[in-house]
C-alpha cells in the first residue's frame, strides 16, 4: 500500500528511503509503519515572497504567509487525506495529519 501511495501522488519517480524500504521488507502485514509523504507540488517561494513584500508590517507578512501556505496545503493534500481516511476505515491507516509548513502528510500505515 505504501508504495502505491507515494507513486499515486507523484508524477516523478517515487523516492522511498532505505529505512522505509527495510521496514516494508521486515514488518508483518498487520504492523503499522510511520511515514511522511511529501507532496511533489510545493508553493512557489518566489510568488510567496512577492505577496509578502506587499504587506505593511511583519505581523501582516507572517499572517499572509501562514494563510497562503495553509490554504495551498489544504487544497493539495485533500485527495491524499481522503484516500488515507478510506484506508483508515478499513484498518489500514491511523494518525493521519496534514502539515502546511512543508506540504506533507504524516500517517501510520500497514502493508
Short mmCIF file of C-alpha atoms in Angstrom, two decimals:
data_model
loop_
_atom_site.label_atom_id
_atom_site.label_comp_id
_atom_site.label_asym_id
_atom_site.label_seq_id
_atom_site.Cartn_x
_atom_site.Cartn_y
_atom_site.Cartn_z
CA UNK A 1 0.00 0.00 0.00
CA UNK A 2 2.75 2.47 0.88
CA UNK A 3 4.50 2.35 -2.48
CA UNK A 4 1.14 2.93 -4.15
CA UNK A 5 0.50 5.99 -2.00
CA UNK A 6 3.80 7.60 -2.81
CA UNK A 7 3.62 6.90 -6.53
CA UNK A 8 -0.06 7.90 -6.74
CA UNK A 9 0.68 11.48 -5.74
CA UNK A 10 3.92 11.91 -7.61
CA UNK A 11 4.49 12.22 -11.30
CA UNK A 12 8.22 11.73 -10.81
CA UNK A 13 9.88 8.51 -9.75
CA UNK A 14 8.80 7.87 -6.14
CA UNK A 15 11.54 8.15 -3.58
CA UNK A 16 11.46 5.64 -0.75
CA UNK A 17 14.12 5.90 1.92
CA UNK A 18 16.29 2.91 2.71
CA UNK A 19 14.78 2.77 6.21
CA UNK A 20 11.26 2.61 4.79
CA UNK A 21 12.23 0.00 2.25
CA UNK A 22 13.73 -2.10 5.04
CA UNK A 23 10.62 -1.65 7.19
CA UNK A 24 8.43 -2.79 4.31
CA UNK A 25 10.56 -5.91 3.95
CA UNK A 26 10.74 -6.83 7.64
CA UNK A 27 7.44 -5.74 9.21
CA UNK A 28 4.48 -8.03 9.41
CA UNK A 29 1.48 -7.18 7.24
CA UNK A 30 -0.56 -6.04 10.25
CA UNK A 31 2.23 -3.82 11.67
CA UNK A 32 1.89 -0.08 11.22
CA UNK A 33 4.79 1.95 9.84
CA UNK A 34 5.09 5.72 10.42
CA UNK A 35 5.52 7.52 7.10
CA UNK A 36 5.87 11.07 5.87
CA UNK A 37 4.52 11.61 2.38
CA UNK A 38 5.90 14.83 0.89
CA UNK A 39 3.80 16.02 -2.00
CA UNK A 40 5.70 16.90 -5.12
CA UNK A 41 3.87 20.18 -5.65
CA UNK A 42 5.12 22.89 -3.32
CA UNK A 43 4.11 26.53 -3.04
CA UNK A 44 6.09 28.79 -5.35
CA UNK A 45 8.50 30.59 -3.00
CA UNK A 46 9.06 33.49 -5.40
CA UNK A 47 5.32 34.14 -5.63
CA UNK A 48 5.01 33.94 -1.85
CA UNK A 49 7.86 36.43 -1.44
CA UNK A 50 6.21 38.82 -3.91
CA UNK A 51 2.95 38.67 -1.97
CA UNK A 52 4.68 39.01 1.39
CA UNK A 53 6.66 42.10 0.39
CA UNK A 54 3.37 43.95 -0.22
CA UNK A 55 2.38 43.55 3.45
CA UNK A 56 2.68 46.65 5.61
CA UNK A 57 4.17 45.08 8.73
CA UNK A 58 6.00 41.95 9.87
CA UNK A 59 2.81 40.75 11.56
CA UNK A 60 0.82 41.13 8.34
CA UNK A 61 3.58 39.31 6.41
CA UNK A 62 3.53 36.44 8.89
CA UNK A 63 -0.25 36.18 8.73
CA UNK A 64 -0.23 36.29 4.95
CA UNK A 65 2.43 33.58 4.65
CA UNK A 66 0.64 31.29 7.11
CA UNK A 67 -2.74 31.86 5.43
CA UNK A 68 -1.33 31.22 1.94
CA UNK A 69 0.57 28.07 2.92
CA UNK A 70 -2.36 26.63 4.88
CA UNK A 71 -4.79 27.20 2.01
CA UNK A 72 -2.38 25.76 -0.54
CA UNK A 73 -1.59 22.67 1.51
CA UNK A 74 -5.21 22.01 2.38
CA UNK A 75 -6.10 22.04 -1.31
CA UNK A 76 -3.08 19.96 -2.38
CA UNK A 77 -3.42 17.35 0.37
CA UNK A 78 -7.19 16.79 0.19
CA UNK A 79 -7.16 13.80 -2.19
CA UNK A 80 -4.37 12.09 -0.28
CA UNK A 81 -6.06 12.64 3.08
CA UNK A 82 -9.37 11.37 1.64
CA UNK A 83 -7.58 8.27 0.34
CA UNK A 84 -5.86 7.65 3.69
CA UNK A 85 -9.16 8.19 5.53
CA UNK A 86 -10.74 5.45 3.39
CA UNK A 87 -7.81 3.18 4.32
CA UNK A 88 -8.26 4.16 7.98
CA UNK A 89 -11.88 2.98 7.85
CA UNK A 90 -10.55 -0.40 6.68
CA UNK A 91 -7.99 -0.53 9.49
CA UNK A 92 -5.01 0.11 7.20
CA UNK A 93 -4.02 3.62 8.36
CA UNK A 94 -4.05 5.67 11.57
CA UNK A 95 -2.86 9.03 12.90
CA UNK A 96 -3.35 10.91 9.61
CA UNK A 97 -2.13 14.51 9.86
CA UNK A 98 -1.52 17.11 7.19
CA UNK A 99 1.19 19.74 7.65
CA UNK A 100 1.06 23.09 5.89
CA UNK A 101 4.61 24.20 6.60
CA UNK A 102 6.11 21.81 4.03
CA UNK A 103 3.05 20.35 2.28
CA UNK A 104 3.41 16.83 3.63
CA UNK A 105 1.19 14.25 5.31
CA UNK A 106 2.16 12.05 8.23
CA UNK A 107 0.41 8.75 8.93
CA UNK A 108 0.89 5.23 10.25
CA UNK A 109 0.12 2.72 7.50
CA UNK A 110 0.21 -1.03 7.15
CA UNK A 111 1.21 -3.08 4.16
#
